mmCIF file of N, CA and C in Angstrom:
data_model
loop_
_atom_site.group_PDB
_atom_site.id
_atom_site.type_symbol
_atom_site.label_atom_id
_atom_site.label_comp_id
_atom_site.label_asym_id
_atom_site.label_seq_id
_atom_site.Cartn_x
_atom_site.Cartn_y
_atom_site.Cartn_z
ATOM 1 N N UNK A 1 12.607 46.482 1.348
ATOM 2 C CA UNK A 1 13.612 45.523 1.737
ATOM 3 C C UNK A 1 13.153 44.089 1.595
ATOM 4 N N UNK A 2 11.912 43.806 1.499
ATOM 5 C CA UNK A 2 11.323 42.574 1.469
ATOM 6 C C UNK A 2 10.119 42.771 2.061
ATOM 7 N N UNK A 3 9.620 41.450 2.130
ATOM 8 C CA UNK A 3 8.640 41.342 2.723
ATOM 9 C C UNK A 3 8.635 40.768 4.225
ATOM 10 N N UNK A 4 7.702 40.421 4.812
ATOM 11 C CA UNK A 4 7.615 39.864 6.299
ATOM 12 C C UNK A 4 6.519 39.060 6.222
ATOM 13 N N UNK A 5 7.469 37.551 6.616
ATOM 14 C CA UNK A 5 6.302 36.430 6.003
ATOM 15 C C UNK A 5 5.461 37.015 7.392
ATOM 16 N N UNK A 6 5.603 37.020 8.653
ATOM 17 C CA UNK A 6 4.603 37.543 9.602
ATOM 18 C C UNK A 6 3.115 38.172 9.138
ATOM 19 N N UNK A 7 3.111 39.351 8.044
ATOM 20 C CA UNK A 7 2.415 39.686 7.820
ATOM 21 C C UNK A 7 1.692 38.956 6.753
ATOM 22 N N UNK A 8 2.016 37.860 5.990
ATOM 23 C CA UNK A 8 1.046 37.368 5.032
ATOM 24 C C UNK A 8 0.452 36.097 5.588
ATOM 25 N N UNK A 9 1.487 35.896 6.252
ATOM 26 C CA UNK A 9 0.889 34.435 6.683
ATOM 27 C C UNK A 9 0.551 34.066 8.106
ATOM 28 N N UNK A 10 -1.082 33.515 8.136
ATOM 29 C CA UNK A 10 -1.414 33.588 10.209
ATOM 30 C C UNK A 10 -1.089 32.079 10.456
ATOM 31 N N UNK A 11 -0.881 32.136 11.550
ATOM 32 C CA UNK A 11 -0.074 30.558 11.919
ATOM 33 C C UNK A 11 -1.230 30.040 12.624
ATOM 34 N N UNK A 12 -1.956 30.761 12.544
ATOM 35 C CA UNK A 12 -3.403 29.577 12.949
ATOM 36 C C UNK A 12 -4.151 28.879 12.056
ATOM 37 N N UNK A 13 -3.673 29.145 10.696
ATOM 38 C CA UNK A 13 -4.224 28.538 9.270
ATOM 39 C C UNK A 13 -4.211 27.116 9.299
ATOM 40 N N UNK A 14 -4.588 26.012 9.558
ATOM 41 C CA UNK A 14 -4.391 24.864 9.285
ATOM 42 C C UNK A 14 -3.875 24.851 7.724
ATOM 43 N N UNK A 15 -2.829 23.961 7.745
ATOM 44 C CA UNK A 15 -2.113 23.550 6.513
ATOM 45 C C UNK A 15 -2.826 22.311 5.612
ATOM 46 N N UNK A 16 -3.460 21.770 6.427
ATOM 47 C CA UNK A 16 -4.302 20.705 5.047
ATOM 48 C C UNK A 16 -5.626 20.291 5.989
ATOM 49 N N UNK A 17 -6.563 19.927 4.697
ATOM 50 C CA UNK A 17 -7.797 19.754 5.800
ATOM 51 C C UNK A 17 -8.292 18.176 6.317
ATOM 52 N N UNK A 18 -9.662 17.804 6.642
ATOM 53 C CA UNK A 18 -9.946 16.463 6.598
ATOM 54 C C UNK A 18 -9.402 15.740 5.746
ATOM 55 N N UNK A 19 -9.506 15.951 4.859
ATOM 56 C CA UNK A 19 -9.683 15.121 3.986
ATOM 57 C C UNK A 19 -7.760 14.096 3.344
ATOM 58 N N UNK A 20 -7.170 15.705 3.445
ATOM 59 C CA UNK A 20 -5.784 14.987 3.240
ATOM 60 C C UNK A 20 -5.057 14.868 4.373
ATOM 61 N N UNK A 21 -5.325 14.868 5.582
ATOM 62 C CA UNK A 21 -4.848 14.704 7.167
ATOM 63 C C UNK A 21 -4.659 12.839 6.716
ATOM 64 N N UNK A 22 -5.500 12.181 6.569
ATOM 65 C CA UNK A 22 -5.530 10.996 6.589
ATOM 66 C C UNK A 22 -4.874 10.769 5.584
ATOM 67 N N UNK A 23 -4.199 11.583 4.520
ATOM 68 C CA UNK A 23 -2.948 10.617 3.388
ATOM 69 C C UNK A 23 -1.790 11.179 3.725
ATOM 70 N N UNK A 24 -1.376 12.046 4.649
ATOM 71 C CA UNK A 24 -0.240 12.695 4.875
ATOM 72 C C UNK A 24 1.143 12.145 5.887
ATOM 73 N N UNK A 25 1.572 12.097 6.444
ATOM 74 C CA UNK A 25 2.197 11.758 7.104
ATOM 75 C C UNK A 25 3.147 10.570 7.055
ATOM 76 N N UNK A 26 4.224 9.858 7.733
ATOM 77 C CA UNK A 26 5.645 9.275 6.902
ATOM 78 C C UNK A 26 4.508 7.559 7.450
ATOM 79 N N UNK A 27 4.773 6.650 6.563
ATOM 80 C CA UNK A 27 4.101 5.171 6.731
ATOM 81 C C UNK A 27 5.310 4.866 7.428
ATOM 82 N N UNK A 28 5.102 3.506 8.683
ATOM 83 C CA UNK A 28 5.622 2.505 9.149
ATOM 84 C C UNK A 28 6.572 2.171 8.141
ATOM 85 N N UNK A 29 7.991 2.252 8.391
ATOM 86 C CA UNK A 29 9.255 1.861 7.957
ATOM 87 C C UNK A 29 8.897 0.281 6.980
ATOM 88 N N UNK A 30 8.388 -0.631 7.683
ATOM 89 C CA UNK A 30 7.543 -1.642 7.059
ATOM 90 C C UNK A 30 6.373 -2.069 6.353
ATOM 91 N N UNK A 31 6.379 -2.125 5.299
ATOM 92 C CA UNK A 31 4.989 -2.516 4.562
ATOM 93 C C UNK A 31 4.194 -3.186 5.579
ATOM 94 N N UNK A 32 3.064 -2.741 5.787
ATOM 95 C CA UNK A 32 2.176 -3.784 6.329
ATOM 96 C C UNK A 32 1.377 -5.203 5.329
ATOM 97 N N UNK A 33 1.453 -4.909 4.373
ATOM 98 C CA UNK A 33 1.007 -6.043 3.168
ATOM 99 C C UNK A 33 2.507 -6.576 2.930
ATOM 100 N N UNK A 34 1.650 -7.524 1.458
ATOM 101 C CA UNK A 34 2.890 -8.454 1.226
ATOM 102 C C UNK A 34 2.509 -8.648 -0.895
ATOM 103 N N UNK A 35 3.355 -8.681 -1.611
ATOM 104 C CA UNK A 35 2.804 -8.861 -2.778
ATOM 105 C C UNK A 35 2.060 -10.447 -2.865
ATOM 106 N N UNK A 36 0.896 -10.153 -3.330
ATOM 107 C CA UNK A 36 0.522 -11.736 -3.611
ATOM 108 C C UNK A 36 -0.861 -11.629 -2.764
ATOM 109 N N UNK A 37 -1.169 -10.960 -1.345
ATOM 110 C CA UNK A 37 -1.521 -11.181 -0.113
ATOM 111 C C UNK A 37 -2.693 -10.520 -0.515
ATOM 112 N N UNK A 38 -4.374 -11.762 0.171
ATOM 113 C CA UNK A 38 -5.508 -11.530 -0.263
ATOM 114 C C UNK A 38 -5.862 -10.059 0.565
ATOM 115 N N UNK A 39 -6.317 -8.964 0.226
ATOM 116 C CA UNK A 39 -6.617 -8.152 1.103
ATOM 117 C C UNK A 39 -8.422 -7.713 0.871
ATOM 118 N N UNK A 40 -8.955 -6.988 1.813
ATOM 119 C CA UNK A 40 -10.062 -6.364 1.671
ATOM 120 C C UNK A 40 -10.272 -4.736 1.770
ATOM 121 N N UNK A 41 -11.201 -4.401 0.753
ATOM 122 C CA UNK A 41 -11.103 -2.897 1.057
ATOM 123 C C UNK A 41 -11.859 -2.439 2.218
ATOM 124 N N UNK A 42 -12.014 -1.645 2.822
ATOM 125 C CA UNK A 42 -12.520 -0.811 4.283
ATOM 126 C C UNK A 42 -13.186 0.242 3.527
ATOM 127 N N UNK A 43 -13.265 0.515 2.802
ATOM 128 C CA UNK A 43 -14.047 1.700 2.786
ATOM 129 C C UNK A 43 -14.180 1.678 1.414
ATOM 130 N N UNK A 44 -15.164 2.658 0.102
ATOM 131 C CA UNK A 44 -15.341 2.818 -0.884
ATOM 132 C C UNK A 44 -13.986 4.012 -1.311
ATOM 133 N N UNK A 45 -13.657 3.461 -2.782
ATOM 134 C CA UNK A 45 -12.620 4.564 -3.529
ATOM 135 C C UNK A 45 -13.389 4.889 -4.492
ATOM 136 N N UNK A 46 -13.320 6.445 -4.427
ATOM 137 C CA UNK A 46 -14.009 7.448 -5.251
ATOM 138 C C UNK A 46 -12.948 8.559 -5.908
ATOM 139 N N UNK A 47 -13.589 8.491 -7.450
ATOM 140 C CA UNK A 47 -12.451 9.411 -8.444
ATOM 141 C C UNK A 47 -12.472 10.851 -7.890
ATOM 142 N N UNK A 48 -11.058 10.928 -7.502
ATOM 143 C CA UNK A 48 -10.707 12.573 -6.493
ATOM 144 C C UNK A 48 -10.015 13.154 -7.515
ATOM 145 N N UNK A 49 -10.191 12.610 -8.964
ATOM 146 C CA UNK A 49 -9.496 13.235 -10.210
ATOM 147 C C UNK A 49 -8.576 12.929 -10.384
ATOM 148 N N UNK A 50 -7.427 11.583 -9.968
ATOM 149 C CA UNK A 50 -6.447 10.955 -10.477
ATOM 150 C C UNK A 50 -6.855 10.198 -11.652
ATOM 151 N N UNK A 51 -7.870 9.656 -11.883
ATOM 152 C CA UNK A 51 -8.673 8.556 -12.489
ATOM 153 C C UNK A 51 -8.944 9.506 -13.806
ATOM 154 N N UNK A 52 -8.660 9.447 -15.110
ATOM 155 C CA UNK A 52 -9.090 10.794 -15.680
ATOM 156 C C UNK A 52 -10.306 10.267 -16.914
ATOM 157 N N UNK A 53 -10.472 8.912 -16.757
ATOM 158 C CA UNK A 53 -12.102 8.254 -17.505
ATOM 159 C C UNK A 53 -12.878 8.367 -16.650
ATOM 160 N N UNK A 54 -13.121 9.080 -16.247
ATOM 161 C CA UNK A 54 -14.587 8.785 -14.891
ATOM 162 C C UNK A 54 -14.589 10.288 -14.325
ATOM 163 N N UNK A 55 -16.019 10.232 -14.255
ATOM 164 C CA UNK A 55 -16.092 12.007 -13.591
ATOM 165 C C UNK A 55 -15.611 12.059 -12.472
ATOM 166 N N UNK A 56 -15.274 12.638 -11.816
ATOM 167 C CA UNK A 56 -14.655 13.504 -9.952
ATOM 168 C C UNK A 56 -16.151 12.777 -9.575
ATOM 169 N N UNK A 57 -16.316 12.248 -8.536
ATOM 170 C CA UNK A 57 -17.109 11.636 -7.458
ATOM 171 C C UNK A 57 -17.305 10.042 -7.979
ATOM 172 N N UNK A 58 -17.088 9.431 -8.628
ATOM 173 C CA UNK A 58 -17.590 8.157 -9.346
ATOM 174 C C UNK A 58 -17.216 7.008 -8.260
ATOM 175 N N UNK A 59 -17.557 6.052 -7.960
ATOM 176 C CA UNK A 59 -17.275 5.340 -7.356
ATOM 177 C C UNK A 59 -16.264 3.974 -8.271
ATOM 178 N N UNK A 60 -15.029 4.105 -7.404
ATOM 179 C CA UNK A 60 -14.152 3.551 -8.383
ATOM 180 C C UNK A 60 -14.281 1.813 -7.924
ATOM 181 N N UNK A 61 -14.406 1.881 -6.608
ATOM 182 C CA UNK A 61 -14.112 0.167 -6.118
ATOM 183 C C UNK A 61 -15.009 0.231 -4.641
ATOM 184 N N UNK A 62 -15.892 -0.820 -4.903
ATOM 185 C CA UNK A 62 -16.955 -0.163 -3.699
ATOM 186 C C UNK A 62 -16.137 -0.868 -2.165
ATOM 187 N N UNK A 63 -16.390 -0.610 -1.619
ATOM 188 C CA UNK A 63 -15.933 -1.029 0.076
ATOM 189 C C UNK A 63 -16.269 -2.698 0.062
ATOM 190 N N UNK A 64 -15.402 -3.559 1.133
ATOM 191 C CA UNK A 64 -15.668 -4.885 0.957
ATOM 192 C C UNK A 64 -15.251 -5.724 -0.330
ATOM 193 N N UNK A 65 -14.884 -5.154 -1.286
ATOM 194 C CA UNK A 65 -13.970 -5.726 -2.109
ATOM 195 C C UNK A 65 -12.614 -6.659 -1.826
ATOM 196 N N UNK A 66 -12.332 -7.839 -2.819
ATOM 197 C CA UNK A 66 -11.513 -8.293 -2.388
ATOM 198 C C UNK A 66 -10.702 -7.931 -3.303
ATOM 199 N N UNK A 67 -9.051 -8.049 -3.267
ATOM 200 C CA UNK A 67 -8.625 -8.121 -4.369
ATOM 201 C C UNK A 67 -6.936 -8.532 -3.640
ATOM 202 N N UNK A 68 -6.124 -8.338 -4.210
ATOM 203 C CA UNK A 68 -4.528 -9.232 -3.954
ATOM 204 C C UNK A 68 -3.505 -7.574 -4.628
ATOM 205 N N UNK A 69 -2.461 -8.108 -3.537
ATOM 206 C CA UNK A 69 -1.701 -7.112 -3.899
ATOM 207 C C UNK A 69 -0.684 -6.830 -4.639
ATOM 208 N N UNK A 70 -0.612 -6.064 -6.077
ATOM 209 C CA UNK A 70 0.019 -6.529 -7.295
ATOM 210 C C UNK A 70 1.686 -5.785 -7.211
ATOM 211 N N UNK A 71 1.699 -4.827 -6.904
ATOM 212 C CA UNK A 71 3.014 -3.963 -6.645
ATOM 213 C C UNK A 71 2.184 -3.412 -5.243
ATOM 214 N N UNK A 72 3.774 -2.508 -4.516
ATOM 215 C CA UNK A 72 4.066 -1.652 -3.331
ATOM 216 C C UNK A 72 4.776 -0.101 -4.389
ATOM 217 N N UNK A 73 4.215 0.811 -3.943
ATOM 218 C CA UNK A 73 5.385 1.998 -4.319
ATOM 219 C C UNK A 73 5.177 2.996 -3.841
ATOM 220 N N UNK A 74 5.603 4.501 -3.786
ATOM 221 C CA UNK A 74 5.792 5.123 -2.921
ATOM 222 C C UNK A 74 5.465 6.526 -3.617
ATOM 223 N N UNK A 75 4.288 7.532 -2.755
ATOM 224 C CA UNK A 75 4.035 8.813 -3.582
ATOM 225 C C UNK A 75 4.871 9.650 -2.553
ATOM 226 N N UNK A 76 5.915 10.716 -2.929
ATOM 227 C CA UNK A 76 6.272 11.749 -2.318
ATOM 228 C C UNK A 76 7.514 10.966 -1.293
ATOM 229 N N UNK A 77 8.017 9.897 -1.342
ATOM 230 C CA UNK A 77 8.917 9.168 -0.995
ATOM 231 C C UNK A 77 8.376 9.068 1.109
ATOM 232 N N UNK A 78 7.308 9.246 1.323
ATOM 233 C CA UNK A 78 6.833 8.961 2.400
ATOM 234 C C UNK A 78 5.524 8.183 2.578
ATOM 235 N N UNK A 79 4.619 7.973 1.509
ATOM 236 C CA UNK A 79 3.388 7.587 1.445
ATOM 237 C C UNK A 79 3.162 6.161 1.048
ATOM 238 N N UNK A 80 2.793 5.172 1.261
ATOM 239 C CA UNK A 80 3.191 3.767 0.994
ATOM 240 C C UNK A 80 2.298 3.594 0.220
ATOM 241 N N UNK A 81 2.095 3.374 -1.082
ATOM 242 C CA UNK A 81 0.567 3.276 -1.856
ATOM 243 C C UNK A 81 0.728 1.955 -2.079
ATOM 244 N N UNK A 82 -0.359 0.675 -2.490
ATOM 245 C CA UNK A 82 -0.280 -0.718 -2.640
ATOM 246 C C UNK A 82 -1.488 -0.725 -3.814
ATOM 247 N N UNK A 83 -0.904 -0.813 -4.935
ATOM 248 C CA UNK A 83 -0.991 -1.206 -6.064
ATOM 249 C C UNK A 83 -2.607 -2.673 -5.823
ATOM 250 N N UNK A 84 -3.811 -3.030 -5.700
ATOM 251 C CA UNK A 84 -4.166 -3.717 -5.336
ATOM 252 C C UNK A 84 -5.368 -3.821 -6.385
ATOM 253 N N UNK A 85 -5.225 -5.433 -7.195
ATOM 254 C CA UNK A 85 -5.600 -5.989 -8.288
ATOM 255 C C UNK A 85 -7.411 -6.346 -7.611
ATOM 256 N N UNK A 86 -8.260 -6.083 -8.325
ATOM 257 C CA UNK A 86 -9.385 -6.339 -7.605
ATOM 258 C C UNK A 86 -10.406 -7.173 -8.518
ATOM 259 N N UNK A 87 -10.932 -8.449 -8.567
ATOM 260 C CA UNK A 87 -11.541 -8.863 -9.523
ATOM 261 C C UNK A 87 -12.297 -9.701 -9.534
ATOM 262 N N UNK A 88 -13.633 -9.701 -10.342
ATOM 263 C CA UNK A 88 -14.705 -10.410 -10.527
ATOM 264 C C UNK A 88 -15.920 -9.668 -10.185
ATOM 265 N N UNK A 89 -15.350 -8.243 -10.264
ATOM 266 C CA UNK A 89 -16.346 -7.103 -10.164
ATOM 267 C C UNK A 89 -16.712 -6.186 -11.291
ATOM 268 N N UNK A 90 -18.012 -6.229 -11.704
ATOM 269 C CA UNK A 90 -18.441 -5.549 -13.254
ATOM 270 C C UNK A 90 -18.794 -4.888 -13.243
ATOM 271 N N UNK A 91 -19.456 -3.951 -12.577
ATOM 272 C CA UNK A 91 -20.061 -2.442 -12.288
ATOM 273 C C UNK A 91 -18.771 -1.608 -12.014
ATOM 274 N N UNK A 92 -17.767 -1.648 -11.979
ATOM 275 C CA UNK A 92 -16.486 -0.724 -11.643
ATOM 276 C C UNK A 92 -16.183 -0.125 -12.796
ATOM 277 N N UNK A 93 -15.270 0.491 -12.933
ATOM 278 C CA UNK A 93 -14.682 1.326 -14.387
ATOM 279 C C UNK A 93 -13.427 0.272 -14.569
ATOM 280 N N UNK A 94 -12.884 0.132 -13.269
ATOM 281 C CA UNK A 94 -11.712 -0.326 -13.280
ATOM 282 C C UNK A 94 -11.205 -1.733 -12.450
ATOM 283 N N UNK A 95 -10.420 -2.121 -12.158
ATOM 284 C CA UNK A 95 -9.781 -3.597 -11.639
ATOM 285 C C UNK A 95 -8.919 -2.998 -10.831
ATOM 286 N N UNK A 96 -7.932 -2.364 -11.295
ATOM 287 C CA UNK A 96 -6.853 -1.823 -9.885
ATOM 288 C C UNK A 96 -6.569 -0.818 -9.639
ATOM 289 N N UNK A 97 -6.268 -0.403 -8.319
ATOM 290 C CA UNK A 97 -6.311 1.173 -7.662
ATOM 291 C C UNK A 97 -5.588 1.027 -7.039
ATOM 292 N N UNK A 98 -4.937 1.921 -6.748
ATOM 293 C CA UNK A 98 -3.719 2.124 -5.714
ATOM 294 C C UNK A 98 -4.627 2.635 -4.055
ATOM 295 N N UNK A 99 -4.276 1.516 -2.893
ATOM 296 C CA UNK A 99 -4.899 1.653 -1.884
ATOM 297 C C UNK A 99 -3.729 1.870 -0.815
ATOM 298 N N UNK A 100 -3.880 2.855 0.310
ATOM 299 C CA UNK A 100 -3.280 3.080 1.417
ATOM 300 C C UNK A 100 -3.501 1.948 2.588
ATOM 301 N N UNK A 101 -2.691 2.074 3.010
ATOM 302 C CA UNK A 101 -2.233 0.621 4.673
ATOM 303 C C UNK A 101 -3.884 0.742 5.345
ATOM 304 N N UNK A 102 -4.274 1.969 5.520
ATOM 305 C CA UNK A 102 -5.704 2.220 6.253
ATOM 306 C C UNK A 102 -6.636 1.929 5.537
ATOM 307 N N UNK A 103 -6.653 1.720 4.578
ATOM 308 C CA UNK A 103 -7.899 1.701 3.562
ATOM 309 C C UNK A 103 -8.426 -0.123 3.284
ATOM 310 N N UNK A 104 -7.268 -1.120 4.339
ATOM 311 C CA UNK A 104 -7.207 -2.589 3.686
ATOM 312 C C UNK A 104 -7.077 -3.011 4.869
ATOM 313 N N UNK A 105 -7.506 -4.252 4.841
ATOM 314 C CA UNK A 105 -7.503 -5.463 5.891
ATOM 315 C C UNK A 105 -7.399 -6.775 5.294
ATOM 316 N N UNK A 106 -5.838 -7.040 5.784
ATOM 317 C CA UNK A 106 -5.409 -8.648 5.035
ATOM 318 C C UNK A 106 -6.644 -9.697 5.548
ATOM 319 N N UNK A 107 -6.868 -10.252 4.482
ATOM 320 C CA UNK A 107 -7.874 -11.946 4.529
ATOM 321 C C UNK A 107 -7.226 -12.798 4.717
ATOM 322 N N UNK A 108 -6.206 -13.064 4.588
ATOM 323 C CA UNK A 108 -5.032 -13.997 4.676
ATOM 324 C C UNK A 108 -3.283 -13.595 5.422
ATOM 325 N N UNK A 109 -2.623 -14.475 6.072
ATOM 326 C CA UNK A 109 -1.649 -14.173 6.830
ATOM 327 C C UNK A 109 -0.578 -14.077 5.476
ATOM 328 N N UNK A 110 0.296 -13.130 5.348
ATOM 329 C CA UNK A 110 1.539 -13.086 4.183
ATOM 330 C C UNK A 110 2.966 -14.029 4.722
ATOM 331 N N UNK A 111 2.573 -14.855 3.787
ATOM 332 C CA UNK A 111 4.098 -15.937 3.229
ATOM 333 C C UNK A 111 5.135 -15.233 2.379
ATOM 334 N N UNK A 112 6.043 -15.021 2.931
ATOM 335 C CA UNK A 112 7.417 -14.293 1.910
ATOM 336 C C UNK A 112 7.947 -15.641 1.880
ATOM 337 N N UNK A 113 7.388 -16.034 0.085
ATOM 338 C CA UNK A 113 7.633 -17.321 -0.079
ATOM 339 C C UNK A 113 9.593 -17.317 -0.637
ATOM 340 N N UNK A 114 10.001 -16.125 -0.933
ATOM 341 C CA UNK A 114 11.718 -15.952 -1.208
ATOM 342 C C UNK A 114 12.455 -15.669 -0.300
ATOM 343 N N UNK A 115 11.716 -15.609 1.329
ATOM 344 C CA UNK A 115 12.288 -15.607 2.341
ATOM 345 C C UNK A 115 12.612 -17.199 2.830
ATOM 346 N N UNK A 116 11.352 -17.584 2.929
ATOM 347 C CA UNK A 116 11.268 -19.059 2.894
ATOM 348 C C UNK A 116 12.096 -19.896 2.230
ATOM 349 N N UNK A 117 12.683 -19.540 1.120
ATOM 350 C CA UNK A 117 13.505 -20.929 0.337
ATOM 351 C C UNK A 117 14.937 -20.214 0.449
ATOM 352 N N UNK A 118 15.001 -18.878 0.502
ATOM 353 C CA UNK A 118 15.721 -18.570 1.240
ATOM 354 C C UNK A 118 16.901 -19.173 2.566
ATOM 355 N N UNK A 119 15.489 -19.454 3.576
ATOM 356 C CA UNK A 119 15.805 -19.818 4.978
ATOM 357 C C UNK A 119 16.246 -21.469 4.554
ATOM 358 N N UNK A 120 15.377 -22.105 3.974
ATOM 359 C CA UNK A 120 15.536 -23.658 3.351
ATOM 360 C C UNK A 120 17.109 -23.699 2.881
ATOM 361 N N UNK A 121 17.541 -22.821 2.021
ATOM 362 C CA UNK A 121 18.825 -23.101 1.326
ATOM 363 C C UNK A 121 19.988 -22.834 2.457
ATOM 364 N N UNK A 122 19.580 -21.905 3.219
ATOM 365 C CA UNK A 122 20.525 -21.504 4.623
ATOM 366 C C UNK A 122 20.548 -22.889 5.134
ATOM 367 N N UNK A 123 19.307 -23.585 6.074
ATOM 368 C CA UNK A 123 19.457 -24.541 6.701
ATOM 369 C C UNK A 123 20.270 -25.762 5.799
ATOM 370 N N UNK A 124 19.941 -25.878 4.545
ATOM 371 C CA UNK A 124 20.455 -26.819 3.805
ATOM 372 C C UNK A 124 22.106 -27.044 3.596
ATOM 373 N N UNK A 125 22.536 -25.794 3.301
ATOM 374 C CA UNK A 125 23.955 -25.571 3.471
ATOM 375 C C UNK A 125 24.521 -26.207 4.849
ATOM 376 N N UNK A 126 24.471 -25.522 5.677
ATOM 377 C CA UNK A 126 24.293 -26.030 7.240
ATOM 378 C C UNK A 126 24.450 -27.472 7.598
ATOM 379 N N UNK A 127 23.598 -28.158 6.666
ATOM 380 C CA UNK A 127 23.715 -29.381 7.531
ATOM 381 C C UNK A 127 24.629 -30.385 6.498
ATOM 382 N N UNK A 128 24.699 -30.371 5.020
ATOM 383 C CA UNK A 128 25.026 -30.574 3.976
ATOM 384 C C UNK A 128 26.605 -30.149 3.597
ATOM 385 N N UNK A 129 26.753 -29.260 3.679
ATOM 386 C CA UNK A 129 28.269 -28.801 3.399
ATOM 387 C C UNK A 129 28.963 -27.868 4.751
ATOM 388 N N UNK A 130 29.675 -28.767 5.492
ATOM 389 C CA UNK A 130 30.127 -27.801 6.384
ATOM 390 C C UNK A 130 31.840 -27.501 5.843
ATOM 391 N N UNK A 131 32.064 -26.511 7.089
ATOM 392 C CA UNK A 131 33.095 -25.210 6.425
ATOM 393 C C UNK A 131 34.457 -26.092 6.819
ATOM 394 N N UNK A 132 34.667 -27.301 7.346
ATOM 395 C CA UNK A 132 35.525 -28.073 7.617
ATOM 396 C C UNK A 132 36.351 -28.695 6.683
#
C-alpha cells in the first residue's frame, strides 16, 4: 500500500549540521548594509566549492578585510547574500565574494544618498510650490 515515512525516517536526525545552521534561516526583513557602504570581514572565506578555480579549502578572502558593498541578492529567496567588492589585496584568487549579514561589520555609517535628495526634493516642493 505504500510505505510509512515512520519507518524510514527517525525524528531525532538533525536536519543540517554546524556548519549550515549558521546560513539557514529567513534574514531580517531589512538589509543590514547599504550599497556603496565600507564594510569589514569577521572571519576568513574559504572555497566550500562554489568557487570552481581554486581547490575546496583555499582561502578565498582572509578575515579583516576591507571591502564596499557592490550588489544585495538573495539565495533560496530567504538568505540575504551581499555581493562585497574587496581590494588592494594580492595573495587572494579573487576581489569579490558574496558575504552574509554575520560574516561583516560596517566601518562606516550608510547614507541612502536617493533617499536623501529624495527627502531634499519633498522639502523643496513644500516650501516652493504650494497646492494653493
Amino acid at each position: 500500500m505504500g510505505v510509512n515515512h515512520k519507518d524510514i525516517v527517525d525524528a531525532n536526525t538533525p536536519l543540517h549540521d554546524s556548519v549550515t545552521a549558521g546560513r539557514s534561516g529567513k534574514d531580517e526583513d531589512k538589509p543590514k548594509f547599504g550599497i556603496g557602504q565600507k564594510v569589514k570581514l569577521l572571519k576568513e572565506i574559504v572555497n566550500d566549492g562554489t568557487y570552481p578555480h581554486a581547490p575546496i579549502g583555499t582561502q578565498l578572502m582572509p578575515a579583516g578585510a576591507i571591502g564596499y558593498i557592490k550588489s544585495m541578492g538573495e539565495f533560496l529567496q530567504v538568505i540575504r547574500v551581499y555581493e562585497v567588492h574587496f581590494l588592494g589585496l594580492l595573495d587572494v584568487p579573487v576581489e569579490i565574494v558574496g558575504c552574509r549579514e554575520h560574516e561583516l561589520e560596517a566601518m562606516e555609517d550608510y547614507r541612502d544618498e536617493v533617499e536623501e535628495e529624495l527627502e531634499f526634493m519633498r522639502k523643496h516642493r513644500e516650501k516652493y510650490y504650494s497646492k494653493d
